[in-house]
mmCIF file of C-alpha atoms and ligand atoms in Angstrom:
data_model
loop_
_atom_site.group_PDB
_atom_site.id
_atom_site.type_symbol
_atom_site.label_atom_id
_atom_site.label_comp_id
_atom_site.label_asym_id
_atom_site.label_seq_id
_atom_site.Cartn_x
_atom_site.Cartn_y
_atom_site.Cartn_z
ATOM 1 C CA UNK G 46 9.085 28.358 141.318
ATOM 2 C CA UNK G 47 11.440 27.314 143.348
ATOM 3 C CA UNK G 48 14.092 25.712 141.318
ATOM 4 C CA UNK G 49 17.093 24.231 142.781
ATOM 5 C CA UNK G 50 20.465 25.449 141.287
ATOM 6 C CA UNK G 51 20.407 21.883 140.058
ATOM 7 C CA UNK G 52 17.701 21.405 137.885
ATOM 8 C CA UNK G 53 15.372 20.157 139.964
ATOM 9 C CA UNK G 54 12.169 21.723 141.332
ATOM 10 C CA UNK G 55 11.121 22.246 145.111
ATOM 11 C CA UNK G 56 7.152 21.195 144.647
ATOM 12 C CA UNK G 57 6.655 21.135 148.565
ATOM 13 C CA UNK G 58 9.080 20.709 151.557
ATOM 14 C CA UNK G 59 11.451 18.166 150.605
ATOM 15 C CA UNK G 60 9.229 17.092 147.490
ATOM 16 C CA UNK G 61 11.099 17.572 144.379
ATOM 17 C CA UNK G 62 10.588 17.451 140.660
ATOM 18 C CA UNK G 63 13.468 15.209 139.325
ATOM 19 C CA UNK G 64 11.833 14.326 135.687
ATOM 20 C CA UNK G 65 13.466 15.314 132.404
ATOM 21 C CA UNK G 66 12.229 17.479 129.738
ATOM 22 C CA UNK G 67 12.202 16.052 125.796
ATOM 23 C CA UNK G 68 11.756 18.786 123.438
ATOM 24 C CA UNK G 69 12.737 17.113 120.417
ATOM 25 C CA UNK G 70 10.256 14.334 120.931
ATOM 26 C CA UNK G 71 7.664 14.564 118.068
ATOM 27 C CA UNK G 72 4.942 11.880 118.569
ATOM 28 C CA UNK G 73 3.385 9.804 120.981
ATOM 29 C CA UNK G 74 2.416 6.299 120.542
ATOM 30 C CA UNK G 75 3.087 6.435 116.971
ATOM 31 C CA UNK G 76 0.105 8.905 116.788
ATOM 32 C CA UNK G 77 -0.054 11.744 118.655
ATOM 33 C CA UNK G 78 2.047 14.895 117.239
ATOM 34 C CA UNK G 79 4.132 16.793 120.115
ATOM 35 C CA UNK G 80 4.574 20.245 118.530
ATOM 36 C CA UNK G 81 6.075 21.333 121.966
ATOM 37 C CA UNK G 82 7.622 18.238 122.570
ATOM 38 C CA UNK G 83 7.078 16.563 126.264
ATOM 39 C CA UNK G 84 8.341 16.024 129.594
ATOM 40 C CA UNK G 85 8.728 13.016 132.036
ATOM 41 C CA UNK G 86 7.908 14.381 135.605
ATOM 42 C CA UNK G 87 9.097 11.955 138.060
ATOM 43 C CA UNK G 88 8.637 13.203 141.724
ATOM 44 C CA UNK G 89 11.352 12.272 144.930
ATOM 45 C CA UNK G 90 9.833 12.501 148.168
ATOM 46 C CA UNK G 91 11.917 12.517 151.105
ATOM 47 C CA UNK G 92 10.802 11.690 154.653
ATOM 48 C CA UNK G 93 12.348 11.508 157.936
ATOM 49 C CA UNK G 94 12.374 7.962 157.928
ATOM 50 C CA UNK G 95 11.930 6.860 154.128
ATOM 51 C CA UNK G 96 12.416 7.900 150.337
ATOM 52 C CA UNK G 97 10.097 7.474 147.738
ATOM 53 C CA UNK G 98 10.616 8.093 143.767
ATOM 54 C CA UNK G 99 7.050 8.566 142.268
ATOM 55 C CA UNK G 100 7.222 7.513 138.877
ATOM 56 C CA UNK G 101 10.286 7.657 136.557
ATOM 57 C CA UNK G 102 11.153 8.561 132.766
ATOM 58 C CA UNK G 103 11.430 7.316 129.395
ATOM 59 C CA UNK G 104 13.471 4.632 128.177
ATOM 60 C CA UNK G 105 16.847 6.693 127.348
ATOM 61 C CA UNK G 106 16.459 9.033 130.274
ATOM 62 C CA UNK G 107 17.513 7.059 133.218
ATOM 63 C CA UNK G 108 20.849 8.546 133.798
ATOM 64 C CA UNK G 109 19.398 12.165 133.551
ATOM 65 C CA UNK G 110 16.792 11.107 136.754
ATOM 66 C CA UNK G 111 19.470 9.628 138.734
ATOM 67 C CA UNK G 112 21.720 12.763 138.191
ATOM 68 C CA UNK G 113 18.581 14.463 139.313
ATOM 69 C CA UNK G 114 17.597 12.638 142.047
ATOM 70 C CA UNK G 115 21.860 12.600 142.998
ATOM 71 C CA UNK G 116 20.951 16.274 144.120
ATOM 72 C CA UNK G 117 19.220 15.421 146.941
ATOM 73 C CA UNK G 118 19.836 11.495 148.162
ATOM 74 C CA UNK G 119 21.665 8.334 146.543
ATOM 75 C CA UNK G 120 19.435 6.449 144.161
ATOM 76 C CA UNK G 121 20.346 3.490 146.476
ATOM 77 C CA UNK G 122 18.550 5.139 149.370
ATOM 78 C CA UNK G 123 15.394 5.119 147.769
ATOM 79 C CA UNK G 124 13.082 2.625 149.752
ATOM 80 C CA UNK G 125 9.905 2.926 147.683
ATOM 81 C CA UNK G 126 9.499 3.425 143.847
ATOM 82 C CA UNK G 127 5.662 4.177 143.136
ATOM 83 C CA UNK G 128 4.654 3.100 139.814
ATOM 84 C CA UNK G 129 1.482 4.913 139.188
ATOM 85 C CA UNK G 130 0.827 3.703 135.773
ATOM 86 C CA UNK G 131 2.439 1.010 133.547
ATOM 87 C CA UNK G 132 3.182 2.823 130.594
ATOM 88 C CA UNK G 133 6.863 2.368 129.900
ATOM 89 C CA UNK G 134 7.139 6.528 129.453
ATOM 90 C CA UNK G 135 6.698 6.397 133.413
ATOM 91 C CA UNK G 136 7.550 3.023 134.220
ATOM 92 C CA UNK G 137 9.932 1.565 131.982
ATOM 93 C CA UNK G 138 12.917 2.699 134.485
ATOM 94 C CA UNK G 139 11.031 0.965 137.504
ATOM 95 C CA UNK G 140 13.258 -1.775 137.042
ATOM 96 C CA UNK G 141 16.643 -0.097 136.694
ATOM 97 C CA UNK G 142 15.911 2.097 139.717
ATOM 98 C CA UNK G 143 15.098 -1.077 141.768
ATOM 99 C CA UNK G 144 18.638 -2.509 140.578
ATOM 100 C CA UNK G 145 20.211 0.454 141.944
ATOM 101 C CA UNK G 146 18.009 0.477 145.203
ATOM 102 C CA UNK G 147 18.689 -3.217 146.322
ATOM 103 C CA UNK G 148 16.249 -2.833 149.185
ATOM 104 C CA UNK G 149 13.458 -0.877 147.290
ATOM 105 C CA UNK G 150 9.652 -1.950 146.663
ATOM 106 C CA UNK G 151 7.780 -1.400 143.741
ATOM 107 C CA UNK G 152 4.031 0.313 144.851
ATOM 108 C CA UNK G 153 1.405 -0.165 142.830
ATOM 109 C CA UNK G 154 -2.021 -1.528 142.052
ATOM 110 C CA UNK G 155 -3.052 -5.313 141.821
ATOM 111 C CA UNK G 156 -3.433 -4.625 138.196
ATOM 112 C CA UNK G 157 0.261 -2.910 138.194
ATOM 113 C CA UNK G 158 1.821 -5.506 139.641
ATOM 114 C CA UNK G 159 0.427 -7.847 136.707
ATOM 115 C CA UNK G 160 2.142 -5.432 134.401
ATOM 116 C CA UNK G 161 5.337 -4.764 136.164
ATOM 117 C CA UNK G 162 6.080 -8.490 136.508
ATOM 118 C CA UNK G 163 5.176 -9.100 132.681
ATOM 119 C CA UNK G 164 6.680 -5.828 131.433
ATOM 120 C CA UNK G 165 9.420 -5.173 133.300
ATOM 121 C CA UNK G 166 10.212 -8.411 135.133
ATOM 122 C CA UNK G 167 10.344 -7.079 138.785
ATOM 123 C CA UNK G 168 9.702 -9.988 140.980
ATOM 124 C CA UNK G 169 6.876 -10.788 143.074
ATOM 125 C CA UNK G 170 8.334 -10.141 146.276
ATOM 126 C CA UNK G 171 9.730 -6.669 145.652
ATOM 127 C CA UNK G 172 6.164 -5.597 144.830
ATOM 128 C CA UNK G 173 3.715 -3.856 147.319
ATOM 129 C CA UNK G 174 0.014 -4.209 145.992
ATOM 130 C CA UNK G 175 -1.926 -0.956 147.457
ATOM 131 C CA UNK G 176 -5.448 0.339 147.344
ATOM 132 C CA UNK G 177 -7.353 3.368 148.669
ATOM 133 C CA UNK G 178 -7.127 1.964 152.085
ATOM 134 C CA UNK G 179 -3.097 1.765 151.835
ATOM 135 C CA UNK G 180 -0.743 4.364 153.388
ATOM 136 C CA UNK G 181 2.736 4.265 153.389
ATOM 137 C CA UNK G 182 4.230 6.468 156.061
ATOM 138 C CA UNK G 183 7.924 8.140 155.076
ATOM 139 C CA UNK G 184 8.283 9.963 158.344
ATOM 140 C CA UNK G 185 6.194 13.469 158.646
ATOM 141 C CA UNK G 186 4.814 12.372 154.875
ATOM 142 C CA UNK G 187 2.098 9.806 154.008
ATOM 143 C CA UNK G 188 1.705 8.197 150.592
ATOM 144 C CA UNK G 189 -1.978 7.663 150.230
ATOM 145 C CA UNK G 190 -3.524 6.258 147.006
ATOM 146 C CA UNK G 191 -6.393 7.044 144.705
ATOM 147 C CA UNK G 192 -7.874 3.987 142.397
ATOM 148 C CA UNK G 193 -8.215 5.744 139.050
ATOM 149 C CA UNK G 194 -8.863 2.640 136.801
ATOM 150 C CA UNK G 195 -8.799 3.459 132.805
ATOM 151 C CA UNK G 196 -7.014 7.072 133.253
ATOM 152 C CA UNK G 197 -5.964 5.531 130.867
ATOM 153 C CA UNK G 198 -5.134 1.981 131.503
ATOM 154 C CA UNK G 199 -6.733 -0.514 133.916
ATOM 155 C CA UNK G 200 -4.052 -0.613 136.536
ATOM 156 C CA UNK G 201 -3.855 3.440 137.130
ATOM 157 C CA UNK G 202 -3.802 5.011 140.710
ATOM 158 C CA UNK G 203 -2.968 8.322 142.200
ATOM 159 C CA UNK G 204 -0.674 8.935 144.701
ATOM 160 C CA UNK G 205 -1.454 11.635 147.074
ATOM 161 C CA UNK G 206 0.581 13.457 150.117
ATOM 162 C CA UNK G 207 -1.783 14.766 152.851
ATOM 163 C CA UNK G 208 0.574 16.686 154.851
ATOM 164 C CA UNK G 209 1.421 18.663 151.682
ATOM 165 C CA UNK G 210 -1.671 18.443 149.757
ATOM 166 C CA UNK G 211 0.132 17.542 146.654
ATOM 167 C CA UNK G 212 -1.345 14.906 144.372
ATOM 168 C CA UNK G 213 0.616 13.095 141.663
ATOM 169 C CA UNK G 214 -2.195 11.614 138.937
ATOM 170 C CA UNK G 215 0.507 10.862 136.611
ATOM 171 C CA UNK G 216 -1.208 11.005 133.139
ATOM 172 C CA UNK G 217 -4.460 12.962 134.370
ATOM 173 C CA UNK G 218 -4.424 16.210 133.933
ATOM 174 C CA UNK G 219 -1.213 16.221 131.782
ATOM 175 C CA UNK G 220 -0.121 18.333 128.952
ATOM 176 C CA UNK G 221 2.705 17.873 126.163
ATOM 177 C CA UNK G 222 4.882 20.332 126.635
ATOM 178 C CA UNK G 223 8.627 21.018 127.124
ATOM 179 C CA UNK G 224 8.992 24.466 127.475
ATOM 180 C CA UNK G 225 11.490 25.658 130.341
ATOM 181 C CA UNK G 226 8.248 26.789 133.012
ATOM 182 C CA UNK G 227 7.150 24.069 135.457
ATOM 183 C CA UNK G 228 3.933 25.752 136.623
ATOM 184 C CA UNK G 229 1.010 26.387 134.844
ATOM 185 C CA UNK G 230 0.645 29.698 135.885
ATOM 186 C CA UNK G 231 4.219 30.665 134.721
ATOM 187 C CA UNK G 232 3.589 29.593 131.564
ATOM 188 C CA UNK G 233 -0.003 31.292 130.963
ATOM 189 C CA UNK G 234 -2.998 29.574 132.030
ATOM 190 C CA UNK G 235 -4.974 30.095 128.914
ATOM 191 C CA UNK G 236 -2.118 28.840 126.822
ATOM 192 C CA UNK G 237 -1.806 25.814 129.232
ATOM 193 C CA UNK G 238 -5.442 24.847 128.929
ATOM 194 C CA UNK G 239 -5.259 24.660 125.235
ATOM 195 C CA UNK G 240 -2.241 22.111 125.699
ATOM 196 C CA UNK G 241 -4.033 20.454 128.404
ATOM 197 C CA UNK G 242 -7.154 20.268 126.241
ATOM 198 C CA UNK G 243 -5.326 18.932 123.558
ATOM 199 C CA UNK G 244 -3.879 16.196 125.906
ATOM 200 C CA UNK G 245 -7.138 15.728 127.013
ATOM 201 C CA UNK G 246 -8.735 14.665 123.721
ATOM 202 C CA UNK G 247 -5.650 12.555 122.671
ATOM 203 C CA UNK G 248 -5.451 10.179 125.844
ATOM 204 C CA UNK G 249 -8.686 10.950 128.211
ATOM 205 C CA UNK G 250 -11.442 11.536 125.763
ATOM 206 C CA UNK G 251 -12.181 7.894 125.623
ATOM 207 C CA UNK G 252 -12.394 7.661 128.924
ATOM 208 C CA UNK G 253 -14.740 10.710 130.082
ATOM 209 C CA UNK G 254 -16.850 8.264 132.807
ATOM 210 C CA UNK G 255 -13.710 7.167 134.816
ATOM 211 C CA UNK G 256 -12.677 10.707 134.279
ATOM 212 C CA UNK G 257 -15.760 12.110 136.223
ATOM 213 C CA UNK G 258 -15.370 9.500 138.991
ATOM 214 C CA UNK G 259 -11.827 10.707 139.102
ATOM 215 C CA UNK G 260 -12.893 14.061 139.497
ATOM 216 C CA UNK G 261 -14.832 13.729 142.315
ATOM 217 C CA UNK G 262 -12.270 11.839 144.234
ATOM 218 C CA UNK G 263 -9.763 14.946 143.419
ATOM 219 C CA UNK G 264 -12.287 17.572 144.614
ATOM 220 C CA UNK G 265 -12.562 15.619 147.665
ATOM 221 C CA UNK G 266 -8.904 15.694 148.377
ATOM 222 C CA UNK G 267 -8.765 19.400 147.774
ATOM 223 C CA UNK G 268 -5.396 19.343 146.802
ATOM 224 C CA UNK G 269 -3.044 22.170 147.155
ATOM 225 C CA UNK G 270 -0.477 21.175 144.288
ATOM 226 C CA UNK G 271 -1.562 18.951 141.180
ATOM 227 C CA UNK G 272 1.616 17.264 139.790
ATOM 228 C CA UNK G 273 1.021 15.340 136.779
ATOM 229 C CA UNK G 274 3.867 13.110 135.052
ATOM 230 C CA UNK G 275 3.567 15.309 131.648
ATOM 231 C CA UNK G 276 4.093 19.087 131.467
ATOM 232 C CA UNK G 277 3.234 21.616 133.919
ATOM 233 C CA UNK G 278 2.149 21.164 137.234
ATOM 234 C CA UNK G 279 -0.650 23.230 138.938
ATOM 235 C CA UNK G 280 -0.890 25.537 142.189
ATOM 236 C CA UNK G 281 -4.279 26.541 141.426
ATOM 237 C CA UNK G 282 -5.662 23.193 140.807
ATOM 238 C CA UNK G 283 -9.057 24.773 140.234
ATOM 239 C CA UNK G 284 -7.821 25.835 136.733
ATOM 240 C CA UNK G 285 -7.519 22.415 135.588
ATOM 241 C CA UNK G 286 -10.300 20.705 137.833
ATOM 242 C CA UNK G 287 -12.888 22.951 136.369
ATOM 243 C CA UNK G 288 -11.579 22.179 132.200
ATOM 244 C CA UNK G 289 -11.687 18.758 133.243
ATOM 245 C CA UNK G 290 -15.094 19.001 134.723
ATOM 246 C CA UNK G 291 -16.182 20.727 131.383
ATOM 247 C CA UNK G 292 -14.355 18.086 129.186
ATOM 248 C CA UNK G 293 -15.083 14.929 130.464
ATOM 249 C CA UNK G 294 -18.652 16.024 131.269
ATOM 250 C CA UNK G 295 -19.010 16.793 127.609
ATOM 251 C CA UNK G 296 -19.987 20.273 127.990
ATOM 252 C CA UNK G 297 -20.871 21.447 124.597
ATOM 253 C CA UNK G 298 -20.264 24.794 122.549
ATOM 254 C CA UNK G 299 -22.778 26.089 119.984
ATOM 255 C CA UNK G 300 -20.165 25.150 117.155
ATOM 256 C CA UNK G 301 -19.367 23.198 114.158
ATOM 257 C CA UNK G 302 -16.744 21.377 113.261
ATOM 258 C CA UNK G 303 -15.538 21.034 109.666
ATOM 259 C CA UNK G 304 -12.661 18.640 108.800
ATOM 260 C CA UNK G 305 -12.163 18.199 105.103
ATOM 261 C CA UNK G 306 -10.194 16.995 102.656
ATOM 262 C CA UNK G 307 -10.417 18.470 98.804
ATOM 263 C CA UNK G 308 -8.436 17.284 95.653
ATOM 264 C CA UNK G 309 -9.861 19.615 92.775
ATOM 265 C CA UNK G 310 -11.991 22.073 94.837
ATOM 266 C CA UNK G 311 -15.473 20.245 94.486
ATOM 267 C CA UNK G 312 -15.753 19.475 98.119
ATOM 268 C CA UNK G 313 -13.862 22.463 99.245
ATOM 269 C CA UNK G 314 -16.374 24.372 97.441
ATOM 270 C CA UNK G 315 -19.161 22.685 99.501
ATOM 271 C CA UNK G 316 -17.691 23.263 102.657
ATOM 272 C CA UNK G 317 -17.056 27.166 101.906
ATOM 273 C CA UNK G 318 -20.571 27.488 101.116
ATOM 274 C CA UNK G 319 -21.739 25.542 104.333
ATOM 275 C CA UNK G 320 -19.335 27.169 106.574
ATOM 276 C CA UNK G 321 -20.438 30.777 105.010
ATOM 277 C CA UNK G 322 -24.010 30.242 105.689
ATOM 278 C CA UNK G 323 -23.437 28.966 109.226
ATOM 279 C CA UNK G 324 -21.215 32.064 110.058
ATOM 280 C CA UNK G 325 -23.808 34.360 108.577
ATOM 281 C CA UNK G 326 -26.502 32.772 111.263
ATOM 282 C CA UNK G 327 -23.955 33.415 113.780
ATOM 283 C CA UNK G 328 -23.002 29.989 114.719
ATOM 284 C CA UNK G 329 -19.165 29.420 115.612
ATOM 285 C CA UNK G 330 -17.399 27.285 112.728
ATOM 286 C CA UNK G 331 -13.636 25.850 113.045
ATOM 287 C CA UNK G 332 -13.008 24.449 109.667
ATOM 288 C CA UNK G 333 -9.637 22.581 109.175
ATOM 289 C CA UNK G 334 -8.346 21.654 105.846
ATOM 290 C CA UNK G 335 -6.838 18.328 106.967
ATOM 291 C CA UNK G 336 -3.613 18.391 104.333
ATOM 292 C CA UNK G 337 -2.632 21.705 106.274
ATOM 293 C CA UNK G 338 -3.779 20.659 110.078
ATOM 294 C CA UNK G 339 -2.540 18.128 112.391
ATOM 295 C CA UNK G 340 -4.999 15.633 113.457
ATOM 296 C CA UNK G 341 -4.251 16.956 117.300
ATOM 297 C CA UNK G 342 -6.210 20.157 116.441
ATOM 298 C CA UNK G 343 -9.398 18.303 115.064
ATOM 299 C CA UNK G 344 -9.009 15.613 118.225
ATOM 300 C CA UNK G 345 -9.134 19.058 120.591
ATOM 301 C CA UNK G 346 -11.832 20.523 118.498
ATOM 302 C CA UNK G 347 -14.051 17.193 119.264
ATOM 303 C CA UNK G 348 -13.974 17.874 122.795
ATOM 304 C CA UNK G 349 -16.736 20.497 122.721
ATOM 305 C CA UNK G 350 -18.265 20.593 119.073
ATOM 306 C CA UNK G 351 -21.425 18.726 119.062
ATOM 307 C CA UNK G 352 -21.695 18.586 115.377
ATOM 308 C CA UNK G 353 -19.016 17.059 112.814
ATOM 309 C CA UNK G 354 -18.946 17.631 109.306
ATOM 310 C CA UNK G 355 -16.912 15.397 107.362
ATOM 311 C CA UNK G 356 -15.696 16.688 103.647
ATOM 312 C CA UNK G 357 -14.057 14.010 101.656
ATOM 313 C CA UNK G 358 -13.943 13.128 97.862
ATOM 314 C CA UNK G 359 -14.060 9.665 96.408
ATOM 315 C CA UNK G 360 -10.548 8.456 94.997
ATOM 316 C CA UNK G 361 -9.939 4.998 93.919
ATOM 317 C CA UNK G 362 -13.478 3.948 94.475
ATOM 318 C CA UNK G 363 -13.389 4.687 98.203
ATOM 319 C CA UNK G 364 -13.372 7.950 100.705
ATOM 320 C CA UNK G 365 -9.975 9.910 100.522
ATOM 321 C CA UNK G 366 -7.665 8.235 102.892
ATOM 322 C CA UNK G 367 -7.100 11.466 104.957
ATOM 323 C CA UNK G 368 -10.935 11.847 105.541
ATOM 324 C CA UNK G 369 -11.253 8.585 106.479
ATOM 325 C CA UNK G 370 -8.608 8.790 108.982
ATOM 326 C CA UNK G 371 -10.423 11.791 110.814
ATOM 327 C CA UNK G 372 -13.471 9.899 110.835
ATOM 328 C CA UNK G 373 -11.935 6.957 111.964
ATOM 329 C CA UNK G 374 -10.125 8.637 114.765
ATOM 330 C CA UNK G 375 -13.570 10.540 115.754
ATOM 331 C CA UNK G 376 -14.651 6.821 116.541
ATOM 332 C CA UNK G 377 -11.869 5.685 118.153
ATOM 333 C CA UNK G 378 -11.452 8.720 120.466
ATOM 334 C CA UNK G 379 -15.220 8.197 121.457
ATOM 335 C CA UNK G 380 -15.852 12.073 120.722
ATOM 336 C CA UNK G 381 -19.266 13.507 122.356
ATOM 337 C CA UNK G 382 -20.051 14.354 118.877
ATOM 338 C CA UNK G 383 -23.871 14.530 118.616
ATOM 339 C CA UNK G 384 -24.517 15.154 115.025
ATOM 340 C CA UNK G 385 -22.496 14.622 111.561
ATOM 341 C CA UNK G 386 -22.657 15.254 108.028
ATOM 342 C CA UNK G 387 -21.010 14.394 105.015
ATOM 343 C CA UNK G 388 -19.951 16.362 102.086
ATOM 344 C CA UNK G 389 -18.615 14.637 99.085
ATOM 345 C CA UNK G 390 -17.847 14.879 95.317
ATOM 346 C CA UNK G 391 -16.783 11.903 92.907
ATOM 347 C CA UNK G 392 -16.056 12.083 88.897
ATOM 348 C CA UNK G 393 -17.390 8.553 87.687
ATOM 349 C CA UNK G 394 -18.296 6.636 90.641
ATOM 350 C CA UNK G 395 -18.940 7.142 94.232
ATOM 351 C CA UNK G 396 -17.786 4.981 97.101
ATOM 352 C CA UNK G 397 -16.600 7.698 99.812
ATOM 353 C CA UNK G 398 -20.348 7.946 101.293
ATOM 354 C CA UNK G 399 -20.427 4.505 102.121
ATOM 355 C CA UNK G 400 -17.134 4.030 103.398
ATOM 356 C CA UNK G 401 -17.524 7.111 105.790
ATOM 357 C CA UNK G 402 -20.845 6.293 106.919
ATOM 358 C CA UNK G 403 -19.654 2.828 107.688
ATOM 359 C CA UNK G 404 -16.960 4.251 109.677
ATOM 360 C CA UNK G 405 -19.532 6.035 111.869
ATOM 361 C CA UNK G 406 -21.665 2.918 112.514
ATOM 362 C CA UNK G 407 -21.629 1.989 116.136
ATOM 363 C CA UNK G 408 -21.244 5.157 117.562
ATOM 364 C CA UNK G 409 -24.172 7.310 118.871
ATOM 365 C CA UNK G 410 -23.846 10.194 116.347
ATOM 366 C CA UNK G 411 -26.672 10.988 114.202
ATOM 367 C CA UNK G 412 -26.086 11.859 110.471
ATOM 368 C CA UNK G 413 -28.124 14.834 109.485
ATOM 369 C CA UNK G 414 -27.380 14.594 105.738
ATOM 370 C CA UNK G 415 -24.852 13.359 102.963
ATOM 371 C CA UNK G 416 -24.470 15.485 100.051
ATOM 372 C CA UNK G 417 -22.783 13.446 97.423
ATOM 373 C CA UNK G 418 -22.055 15.551 94.128
ATOM 374 C CA UNK G 419 -20.918 14.259 90.598
ATOM 375 C CA UNK G 420 -18.515 16.569 89.531
ATOM 376 C CA UNK G 421 -19.041 20.506 90.752
ATOM 377 C CA UNK G 422 -22.279 20.692 92.681
ATOM 378 C CA UNK G 423 -25.318 21.998 90.941
ATOM 379 C CA UNK G 424 -27.893 24.542 92.179
ATOM 380 C CA UNK G 425 -29.865 22.007 93.268
ATOM 381 C CA UNK G 426 -27.036 20.535 95.153
ATOM 382 C CA UNK G 427 -26.095 23.939 96.524
ATOM 383 C CA UNK G 428 -29.596 24.473 97.845
ATOM 384 C CA UNK G 429 -29.230 21.040 99.960
ATOM 385 C CA UNK G 430 -25.872 22.106 101.359
ATOM 386 C CA UNK G 431 -27.853 25.477 102.547
ATOM 387 C CA UNK G 432 -30.621 23.218 103.975
ATOM 388 C CA UNK G 433 -27.879 21.509 105.688
ATOM 389 C CA UNK G 434 -26.763 24.668 107.646
ATOM 390 C CA UNK G 435 -30.543 25.430 108.662
ATOM 391 C CA UNK G 436 -31.068 21.916 110.017
ATOM 392 C CA UNK G 437 -27.490 22.232 111.938
ATOM 393 C CA UNK G 438 -28.644 25.739 113.040
ATOM 394 C CA UNK G 439 -32.049 23.963 114.516
ATOM 395 C CA UNK G 440 -30.161 21.215 116.135
ATOM 396 C CA UNK G 441 -27.838 23.523 118.014
ATOM 397 C CA UNK G 442 -30.753 25.515 119.091
ATOM 398 C CA UNK G 443 -31.994 22.339 120.869
ATOM 399 C CA UNK G 444 -29.145 22.143 122.457
HETATM 400 FE FE1 LIG W 776 2.349 8.919 129.925
HETATM 401 FE FE2 LIG W 776 0.009 6.546 129.756
HETATM 402 O O1 LIG W 776 1.674 7.423 129.740
#
């Protein structure tokens, strides 16, 4: 890695990573656990005539951004601030940077312009709207743009420097990690892909069709370096492009995801019997006790699990809230799940199954079976769980 003595990173000649790492952040969007923190990657591009800043940083890190930029130029000399995406972790500091660089223009899409004016009070006359026909000449370096709507907001664009073949896709291809390494190959490709898959599940999985369109555009560009706005960069882009092709294309594995919660062991016993039967059949099973596993792990497994089994008892007349949350998340993330089953138990009255089934309405998920037992499962009910394993085996064989 070509790191400068001042903590910035040389991405290409006169292209620098000037972002910040945020290892202490533990939650994103009030929803997504960040076990490894995150980073807000901003990039400085210095041409022979003009200078551009591509994306900025999360609120509270403006001074660190300016300090990094100052290693290479004065922030007042920036000519363009490119806003690929209007979410505040990248865009909130745009107006601050424009206040330092009095003559600079904000460069964004038409929808990005609406967002910049609405959220960040950027005046109309300081905004340049770009699309795929646009280019900005910095002198020896050109900024080109890729329309990438709904990745993951409607205004999103990517920025590309053809001379250096560096792509800046903002959130796309991102990962939430704040370790010291800057490139995927330094970090370990396998571990990087696990983090990238977690990120894809939580951010991009609901937008698989726009993702596929964007992947084709990226392949056509044939970038040498992919520099996202979270986590590591890729100087072997095929690694992340191929992974995204599988994930966005819903390439399924023959595996079963079981997400369960149990109060007194009745539901857990059925989960265990189902799991052991599936494993005996040679089927991969990923089973998670939701009280001991972050919801991110469940989201990550949803990317390539064709079968989801929810285990949740009735409590207070409805589904255990933890089980309901996992079911709701599956729906919200528009997981490519094909089949589901529900295992549930109750004492004096049911209610969980009705609620969980209702949460799956409106999806394309086919519910294979529901086993709802009063008290401990009896022999007949155990046989039903075993029959569910046979049914799942048959469905997986058809894939
Ligand atoms: Fe990293 Fe959608 O913001």
